[in-house]
Amino acid sequence: MYEEEIHKRRTFAIISHPDAGKTTLTEKLLLFGGAIHVAGAVKSNKIRKTATSDWMEIEKQRGISVATSVMAFDYGGHKINILDTPGHQDFAEDTYRTLTAVDSVIIVIDAAKGVELQTRKLMEVCSMRKTPVIVFVNKMDREGKDPFDLLDEIEKELRISVRPLSWPIDAGQRFRGVYNIYEEKLDLYAPSKQHVTESIAFADVRSPELEKHISPEQAVKLRADIELVDGVYPPFDAEDYLKGDIAPVFFGSALNNFGVKELLDCFLKIAPSPRAVGALERIVHPEEERFTGFVFKIHANMDPNHRSCIAFVKICSGRFERNANYKHVRQDKMMRFSSPTAFMAQKKETVDEAFAGDIIGLPDTGNFKIGDTLTEGEALHFKGLPSFSPEMFKYIENADPMKAKQLNKGIEQLMDEGVAQLFTNRFNGRKIIGAVGQLQFEVIQYRLLHEYGAQCRWEAASFYKACWIESANLLMLDNFMKRKAQYMATDREGRNVYLADSAYVLNMAQQDFPDIKFHFISEF
Ligand code: G4P
């Protein structure tokens, strides 16, 4: 019924290791869409490097970035929704969750640095979900790695097959542009920041015409490279890309606006419109008439005078309407939303309707938690993203005995927002918070005090990893849990979690209890 609206939507995220050029690329895409008119407008979105040790400053900047959490614009008959992801690695879980709300991903890689840690972790999430990815190798205007080596590195490190759809002509000072394999064009490089490239239709690099545009040495090299590319990589198949089996690769320079339009044009041709989403009960198709959606992110307002949040909802099917009644499935109650917001580039504005593929923000005062489903009445539960084993652990203790209730309430709500993970030690009942980075502990302590009037104290807990355990061999499981009683905990869903105190001990446990499965993500 709303097919036309839905099929023109492209909802995706740009991910990268910090500094590879995500912000710059996003900005250039917005310039093409006419959503912004000057370069530099997206910079406020970025957590400044000088502020990395001061998380209040980071939060302030994150506050600014609510408006740019989703950047929507129209381009070439499409409605594009770019979902922003926090650059700071301590908020990596936020990024993982955002990836549950996109239909595809563009990965930015720095040509000199190659595949970096954060990119690898994010790619793991994409692989788990079979999300189609396109790779943009950035900063070709600088000296970088050899393109063939880079492609090998991407295949090995990101564990995905690649297919270059453009090919660089030299790099650094001598960078001359790319041969656009996908469109059979020669895109020549002009290092001026706001201009689109000179582009010449060029079907066959073997033609002697090539020497008219690039130097003889470059022409010889390009011919040899293209021959090798065609020999090594199979022809591009869009179906394989959509299945998440192959990643097309483009080369360019975001800062110089080079190769960006080509990336965008190809992206619009091959990237998926909203895809079917799996709920526990059934698969939900975007074209279905009835509205369904789920909460993938909750952004708290850090201002203590306005203790409200914005719940970000990805619409999975149908059409969302302002002031209509929708069912909050977990709480089994009907709700109406009078001021849903959409995010047009830099502005937040109230919307009357939105369609599958869109993201809307719903003002909330504690009704929602991550993963909640909204429908027109059907009892559906969308499958979210499992939690990953945290990397840092601390005991959380009450520092003000008069405020135990406030503390517990605060902890529960912060966990609902997905700020960190809570485990309870089965042996002594102590509460353990697991997080990805130190900043999360600081955020929790500050927010407990300012929003709930509760004071907490951290105590060192030297755990190495949280492993969700299961076994068909109940005797062995029971035996293990007795032996490791001091290290056994439960997560918020009541599942058994073993908190290993070192890699060595974990290794021994895996050897001694072969029938027990140790999982490092919460769903298996
Ligand atoms: P991020 O969001 O992935 O963290 O990266 P961002 O776009 O902020 O880019 C990081 C740095 O890399 C910036 O420089 C940016 O100007 C530069 N950069 C991005 N694309 C290119 C490119 O194609 N070529 C070159 N040579 N540099 C590029 P900065 O000095 O850290 O910041 P700024 O002062 O320029 O804002």
XYZ file of C-alpha atoms and ligand atoms in Angstrom:
560
model
C 0.000 0.000 0.000
C 2.808 2.402 0.872
C 5.198 0.601 -1.420
C 6.329 3.608 -3.365
C 7.261 5.519 -0.202
C 9.033 2.528 1.281
C 11.020 1.539 -1.788
C 12.545 4.962 -2.155
C 14.047 4.799 1.328
C 17.699 3.967 1.990
C 18.529 3.715 5.676
C 22.187 3.158 6.463
C 25.075 3.953 8.777
C 28.602 5.066 8.026
C 31.084 3.357 10.307
C 34.809 3.689 10.748
C 37.629 3.752 13.192
C 37.894 7.306 14.611
C 39.674 9.672 12.211
C 39.255 7.612 9.061
C 36.917 10.279 7.677
C 33.342 9.366 8.642
C 32.335 12.920 9.543
C 33.897 14.345 6.398
C 32.153 11.788 4.178
C 28.798 12.345 5.905
C 29.173 16.038 5.351
C 29.889 15.630 1.655
C 26.844 13.388 1.255
C 24.697 16.029 2.943
C 26.099 18.676 0.623
C 25.002 16.585 -2.372
C 21.562 16.242 -0.896
C 21.373 19.992 -0.438
C 20.668 19.320 3.222
C 23.496 21.629 4.232
C 25.191 24.331 2.229
C 28.536 24.899 3.833
C 31.297 22.511 4.655
C 31.983 22.253 8.363
C 28.324 22.183 9.360
C 28.459 18.622 10.638
C 31.497 19.163 12.794
C 29.443 19.833 15.907
C 28.455 16.215 15.638
C 31.903 15.055 16.383
C 33.366 14.469 19.776
C 36.407 16.695 19.827
C 39.674 14.958 20.466
C 40.722 17.419 23.151
C 37.706 16.406 25.178
C 38.284 12.684 25.376
C 39.183 12.706 29.058
C 36.282 14.901 30.082
C 33.071 12.963 29.642
C 30.765 15.832 30.701
C 32.112 17.714 27.737
C 31.523 14.635 25.626
C 27.953 14.390 26.893
C 27.350 18.024 26.033
C 28.530 17.308 22.555
C 26.455 14.166 22.460
C 23.509 16.360 23.388
C 24.148 18.468 20.332
C 24.398 15.329 18.324
C 20.838 14.188 19.150
C 19.692 16.424 16.351
C 22.154 14.805 14.022
C 21.586 11.242 15.216
C 19.646 10.703 12.031
C 20.284 12.813 8.989
C 17.545 12.546 6.420
C 17.547 14.129 3.007
C 16.183 13.657 -0.486
C 18.491 12.915 -3.373
C 17.851 11.533 -6.846
C 14.262 10.537 -6.050
C 15.320 8.691 -2.903
C 14.817 9.462 0.750
C 18.103 8.876 2.484
C 18.378 8.283 6.218
C 21.946 8.288 7.534
C 22.201 7.061 11.113
C 25.064 8.558 13.028
C 27.115 6.451 15.387
C 29.211 7.749 18.272
C 32.877 7.997 17.458
C 34.117 7.344 20.970
C 34.863 3.675 21.498
C 33.538 3.687 25.060
C 30.106 4.050 23.503
C 30.620 1.171 21.082
C 27.493 -0.606 22.358
C 25.440 2.367 21.106
C 26.924 1.812 17.697
C 26.224 -1.923 17.755
C 22.587 -1.212 18.515
C 22.312 1.420 15.819
C 23.414 -1.264 13.382
C 20.199 -3.176 14.192
C 18.234 -0.301 12.685
C 19.980 0.025 9.329
C 19.510 -1.839 6.083
C 23.085 -1.394 4.912
C 26.418 0.085 5.902
C 29.257 2.091 4.363
C 32.635 1.400 5.953
C 35.295 4.099 5.694
C 38.910 2.973 5.789
C 41.978 5.198 5.925
C 44.207 4.202 2.962
C 47.347 4.676 5.043
C 46.189 2.929 8.188
C 44.187 0.090 6.657
C 41.755 -1.919 8.770
C 41.778 -0.744 12.394
C 40.418 -2.287 15.576
C 37.070 -0.514 15.795
C 36.269 -1.298 12.160
C 36.903 -4.974 12.783
C 34.543 -5.086 15.746
C 31.799 -3.245 13.904
C 32.177 -5.526 10.909
C 31.604 -8.526 13.177
C 28.185 -7.125 13.994
C 27.444 -6.578 10.296
C 28.491 -10.148 9.511
C 26.269 -11.565 12.249
C 23.317 -9.768 10.736
C 24.362 -10.286 7.109
C 24.150 -6.532 6.552
C 25.277 -5.494 3.060
C 28.418 -3.327 3.233
C 30.222 -1.044 0.803
C 33.819 -0.047 1.562
C 35.141 3.451 0.871
C 38.935 3.666 0.977
C 39.554 7.279 1.962
C 42.466 9.739 1.908
C 43.857 8.687 -1.468
C 45.370 12.164 -1.695
C 47.904 10.974 0.873
C 50.552 8.315 0.571
C 48.913 5.053 1.541
C 49.213 1.312 1.279
C 49.259 -0.442 -2.072
C 45.630 -0.943 -3.164
C 46.025 -4.697 -3.760
C 47.559 -5.104 -0.296
C 44.710 -3.088 1.170
C 42.101 -5.296 -0.479
C 43.862 -8.404 0.844
C 43.908 -6.854 4.290
C 40.187 -6.035 4.114
C 39.355 -9.593 3.035
C 41.454 -11.111 5.774
C 40.704 -8.751 8.621
C 37.024 -8.143 7.909
C 36.399 -11.678 6.675
C 34.461 -10.662 3.613
C 35.158 -11.038 -0.087
C 35.669 -7.771 -1.908
C 35.139 -6.505 -5.436
C 36.721 -3.159 -6.373
C 34.303 -1.006 -8.365
C 36.778 1.809 -8.809
C 40.542 1.786 -9.058
C 42.995 4.507 -8.029
C 45.475 6.062 -10.415
C 48.504 6.663 -8.236
C 48.223 8.122 -4.748
C 49.459 10.936 -2.555
C 51.017 13.868 -4.368
C 50.693 12.105 -7.714
C 47.081 11.031 -7.187
C 45.367 11.487 -10.524
C 41.913 10.063 -9.902
C 40.174 6.736 -10.302
C 38.975 4.527 -13.070
C 35.321 3.961 -12.254
C 34.886 0.282 -13.135
C 31.193 0.273 -12.271
C 30.249 3.126 -14.583
C 33.142 2.719 -17.046
C 34.330 6.259 -16.578
C 37.585 7.997 -15.971
C 37.171 10.280 -12.968
C 39.953 12.801 -12.827
C 41.052 14.407 -9.642
C 41.080 18.138 -9.030
C 42.280 18.858 -5.530
C 39.814 21.619 -4.796
C 37.520 20.994 -1.910
C 34.090 21.972 -3.146
C 34.067 20.898 -6.735
C 32.765 17.792 -8.344
C 35.239 15.828 -10.392
C 35.815 15.868 -14.116
C 34.340 12.674 -15.448
C 34.915 11.148 -18.879
C 33.072 8.141 -20.296
C 35.749 5.539 -20.909
C 34.713 1.987 -21.651
C 38.092 0.414 -22.298
C 41.322 1.340 -20.573
C 43.234 -0.348 -23.406
C 42.290 2.538 -25.700
C 45.270 4.815 -26.572
C 43.021 7.741 -25.648
C 43.977 7.031 -22.055
C 47.352 8.717 -22.498
C 45.563 11.952 -23.349
C 44.335 12.208 -19.791
C 46.988 10.631 -17.616
C 50.740 10.214 -17.934
C 52.121 7.282 -19.983
C 53.485 5.589 -16.841
C 50.158 5.924 -15.096
C 48.349 4.566 -18.162
C 50.578 1.493 -18.331
C 50.130 0.853 -14.625
C 46.354 1.344 -14.766
C 45.969 -1.116 -17.659
C 48.010 -3.727 -15.825
C 46.094 -3.141 -12.591
C 42.669 -3.393 -14.224
C 43.695 -6.581 -15.997
C 44.788 -8.030 -12.684
C 41.602 -6.866 -10.941
C 39.455 -8.562 -13.589
C 41.573 -11.683 -13.369
C 41.558 -11.948 -9.577
C 38.074 -10.796 -8.624
C 34.865 -12.284 -10.044
C 32.491 -9.900 -11.835
C 30.371 -7.829 -9.463
C 27.066 -9.445 -8.575
C 24.601 -7.192 -6.759
C 22.810 -10.227 -5.326
C 25.955 -11.353 -3.521
C 26.311 -7.853 -2.100
C 22.711 -7.892 -0.867
C 23.305 -11.237 0.831
C 26.278 -9.732 2.656
C 28.705 -12.079 0.888
C 30.698 -9.516 -1.054
C 31.674 -5.916 -0.388
C 32.124 -3.528 -3.323
C 35.081 -1.178 -2.775
C 35.486 2.437 -3.883
C 38.566 4.645 -3.602
C 38.518 8.390 -3.083
C 39.120 11.358 -0.876
C 36.233 12.626 1.192
C 38.015 15.834 2.118
C 38.475 16.689 -1.543
C 35.010 15.535 -2.426
C 36.538 13.037 -4.776
C 34.773 9.761 -5.511
C 31.936 10.643 -3.152
C 29.237 11.310 -5.730
C 30.226 8.101 -7.551
C 29.927 6.211 -4.275
C 26.513 7.739 -3.591
C 25.181 7.085 -7.094
C 26.261 3.460 -7.033
C 24.982 3.088 -3.474
C 21.534 4.284 -4.528
C 21.453 1.775 -7.376
C 22.519 -1.286 -5.425
C 21.771 -0.670 -1.731
C 18.635 -2.270 -0.326
C 15.433 -0.425 0.489
C 13.990 -1.397 3.911
C 14.331 -5.116 4.445
C 12.153 -7.678 6.177
C 12.808 -7.856 9.917
C 12.647 -10.984 12.064
C 10.353 -11.003 15.090
C 10.127 -13.999 17.419
C 6.674 -14.778 16.079
C 7.200 -14.219 12.354
C 9.019 -12.251 9.671
C 7.659 -8.721 9.245
C 7.745 -7.216 5.743
C 8.105 -3.467 5.293
C 5.245 -3.288 2.805
C 2.736 -4.620 5.331
C -0.039 -2.129 5.874
C 0.067 -2.166 9.652
C 2.654 -0.179 11.551
C 5.329 -1.984 13.558
C 8.615 -0.708 14.963
C 11.170 -1.174 17.714
C 13.259 0.964 20.037
C 16.966 0.650 19.223
C 18.383 3.542 21.188
C 17.417 5.733 24.101
C 19.053 9.084 24.468
C 18.780 10.589 27.933
C 18.619 14.292 28.431
C 21.469 15.207 30.698
C 19.796 18.369 31.903
C 18.484 17.572 35.423
C 15.606 20.047 34.968
C 14.158 18.093 32.087
C 14.438 14.466 32.959
C 13.157 13.117 29.707
C 14.566 10.826 27.085
C 14.123 10.337 23.400
C 13.401 6.787 22.346
C 14.558 6.187 18.783
C 12.201 3.900 16.899
C 12.966 2.163 13.622
C 9.776 1.669 11.657
C 9.755 -1.895 10.342
C 6.465 -1.900 8.463
C 3.573 0.268 7.343
C 2.952 3.864 8.251
C 3.306 5.585 11.604
C 0.825 8.337 12.340
C 0.974 11.077 14.942
C -1.692 10.783 17.676
C -2.760 7.287 16.627
C -2.979 4.581 19.288
C -0.193 2.023 19.308
C 0.484 -0.934 21.517
C 3.571 -1.023 23.722
C 3.858 -4.805 23.604
C 6.030 -5.399 26.701
C 3.822 -3.273 28.919
C 0.679 -4.443 27.142
C -0.776 -0.955 26.990
C -1.924 1.457 24.323
C -0.023 4.715 23.893
C -0.453 7.866 21.827
C 2.383 10.052 20.660
C 1.541 13.692 20.117
C 4.996 14.974 19.276
C 7.035 12.390 17.375
C 10.063 13.949 15.751
C 11.863 13.284 12.532
C 15.368 14.418 11.854
C 15.932 16.431 8.728
C 19.658 16.964 8.468
C 20.335 19.371 11.302
C 16.781 20.087 12.400
C 14.456 18.133 14.608
C 10.826 18.611 13.721
C 7.449 17.175 14.614
C 6.091 14.852 11.963
C 2.563 13.690 11.178
C 3.558 10.481 9.471
C 6.555 8.301 8.738
C 7.085 5.060 6.815
C 8.956 1.791 7.078
C 12.678 2.553 6.918
C 12.321 5.859 8.748
C 13.526 6.626 12.239
C 11.360 8.659 14.576
C 12.136 10.041 18.000
C 9.503 9.616 20.713
C 9.785 11.759 23.843
C 9.697 9.379 26.789
C 9.742 9.490 30.563
C 10.856 5.964 31.341
C 8.311 3.790 29.500
C 10.718 2.335 27.005
C 13.700 0.101 27.111
C 15.971 -0.996 24.299
C 14.317 -3.618 22.144
C 10.699 -2.675 22.954
C 8.200 -3.274 20.170
C 5.320 -1.004 19.094
C 2.467 -2.332 16.918
C -1.133 -1.651 15.993
C -2.168 -4.413 18.408
C -0.321 -7.574 17.422
C 1.841 -9.140 20.131
C 5.155 -9.090 18.248
C 8.650 -9.125 19.676
C 11.441 -7.975 17.396
C 14.692 -9.742 17.898
C 17.326 -7.281 18.991
C 21.046 -7.530 19.101
C 22.561 -9.780 21.723
C 24.805 -8.217 24.355
C 28.527 -8.787 24.054
C 30.713 -9.804 26.951
C 31.814 -6.557 28.603
C 35.488 -5.838 28.973
C 35.552 -4.042 32.327
C 33.827 -4.986 35.555
C 33.195 -3.200 38.844
C 31.118 -3.916 41.918
C 28.554 -1.206 42.463
C 27.925 -0.386 46.140
C 25.447 1.899 47.833
C 27.211 4.909 49.355
C 24.094 6.372 50.975
C 22.083 3.802 52.981
C 19.021 6.088 53.031
C 18.754 5.944 49.268
C 18.857 2.216 48.506
C 15.531 2.311 46.692
C 16.560 5.225 44.484
C 19.822 3.481 43.692
C 18.113 0.277 42.605
C 15.580 2.136 40.514
C 18.321 4.189 38.895
C 20.405 1.139 38.092
C 17.417 -0.659 36.560
C 16.500 2.305 34.373
C 20.023 2.975 33.214
C 20.339 -0.689 32.255
C 17.031 -0.423 30.355
C 18.619 2.376 28.368
C 21.517 0.078 27.618
C 24.168 2.198 29.354
C 25.968 -0.946 30.592
C 25.214 -4.529 31.713
C 24.246 -5.706 35.187
C 25.158 -9.076 36.698
C 24.295 -10.326 40.158
C 26.705 -12.635 41.912
C 24.793 -15.775 42.933
C 27.095 -16.428 45.832
C 26.900 -13.161 47.739
C 24.241 -11.154 45.889
C 26.634 -8.340 45.009
C 25.827 -6.317 41.923
C 28.437 -6.122 39.183
C 28.385 -3.627 36.332
C 30.060 -4.680 33.098
C 31.010 -2.025 30.558
C 33.049 -1.502 27.421
C 34.947 1.562 28.645
C 35.800 3.551 31.736
C 33.591 6.449 30.665
C 30.471 4.381 31.162
C 31.212 4.005 34.887
C 31.595 7.754 35.201
C 28.358 8.361 33.322
C 26.490 5.921 35.597
C 27.808 7.471 38.808
C 26.993 10.991 37.656
C 23.530 10.140 36.437
C 22.610 8.142 39.537
C 23.435 11.181 41.627
C 21.863 13.856 39.457
C 18.800 12.047 38.215
C 17.982 9.684 41.092
C 19.649 11.352 44.082
C 21.540 8.118 44.746
C 25.200 7.764 45.490
C 27.218 4.803 44.366
C 30.743 3.674 45.032
C 32.815 1.464 42.762
C 34.894 -1.421 44.016
C 37.441 -3.236 41.947
C 36.311 -6.543 40.463
C 39.057 -8.301 38.603
C 37.074 -10.315 36.124
C 38.294 -10.996 32.645
C 35.168 -11.989 30.739
C 31.504 -12.787 31.199
C 30.522 -16.091 29.568
C 26.950 -17.215 29.213
C 27.051 -20.961 29.845
C 24.803 -23.854 28.858
C 25.045 -27.614 28.577
C 22.897 -30.633 27.836
C 24.994 -32.486 30.399
C 23.183 -31.262 33.495
C 25.409 -33.190 35.851
C 28.504 -31.486 34.471
C 26.779 -28.103 34.520
C 25.800 -28.579 38.145
C 29.289 -29.716 39.002
C 30.805 -26.690 37.270
C 28.494 -24.247 38.995
C 29.346 -25.723 42.375
C 33.051 -25.652 41.676
C 32.892 -22.058 40.430
C 30.219 -20.912 42.883
C 32.033 -17.691 43.731
C 32.267 -16.770 40.073
C 28.710 -17.551 39.060
C 26.279 -14.723 38.372
C 22.955 -14.152 36.674
C 22.193 -11.501 34.076
C 18.982 -9.443 34.106
C 17.109 -12.197 32.262
C 18.136 -14.735 34.881
C 20.596 -16.584 32.629
C 23.686 -18.236 34.068
C 26.856 -16.260 33.575
C 30.342 -17.379 34.526
C 32.673 -14.491 35.345
C 36.111 -15.841 34.535
C 38.911 -14.071 36.365
C 41.613 -14.678 33.759
C 42.162 -16.013 30.266
C 44.141 -18.878 31.764
C 41.385 -19.944 34.156
C 38.811 -19.700 31.380
C 40.954 -21.845 29.156
C 41.321 -24.468 31.893
C 37.569 -24.435 32.530
C 36.901 -25.013 28.826
C 39.270 -27.987 28.869
C 38.020 -29.488 32.120
C 34.340 -29.166 31.242
C 34.160 -30.108 27.555
C 30.378 -30.521 27.528
C 29.770 -26.952 28.613
C 29.403 -24.272 25.980
C 30.908 -20.899 26.880
C 29.284 -18.079 24.910
C 30.663 -14.577 24.678
C 27.435 -13.079 23.447
C 24.155 -13.270 25.306
C 22.074 -14.986 22.623
C 23.067 -18.292 21.159
P 36.028 10.636 11.748
O 34.690 11.268 11.711
O 36.062 9.277 11.087
O 36.667 10.596 13.089
O 37.035 11.508 10.842
P 36.919 12.974 10.251
O 35.960 13.028 9.124
O 36.753 13.975 11.328
O 38.366 13.083 9.646
C 39.540 12.981 10.433
C 40.635 13.833 9.845
O 40.959 13.352 8.543
C 40.242 15.284 9.664
O 41.401 16.077 9.846
C 39.828 15.339 8.207
O 39.933 16.633 7.659
C 40.827 14.401 7.599
N 40.359 13.813 6.319
C 39.150 13.291 6.021
N 39.107 12.868 4.735
C 40.328 13.125 4.213
C 40.903 12.922 2.911
O 40.281 12.435 1.989
N 42.194 13.318 2.766
C 42.914 13.891 3.773
N 44.172 14.248 3.506
N 42.411 14.101 4.997
C 41.127 13.728 5.214
P 41.709 16.830 11.183
O 42.898 17.655 10.924
O 41.785 15.851 12.304
O 40.432 17.663 11.435
P 40.033 19.063 10.825
O 40.794 20.029 11.650
O 40.437 19.053 9.391
O 38.578 19.112 11.024
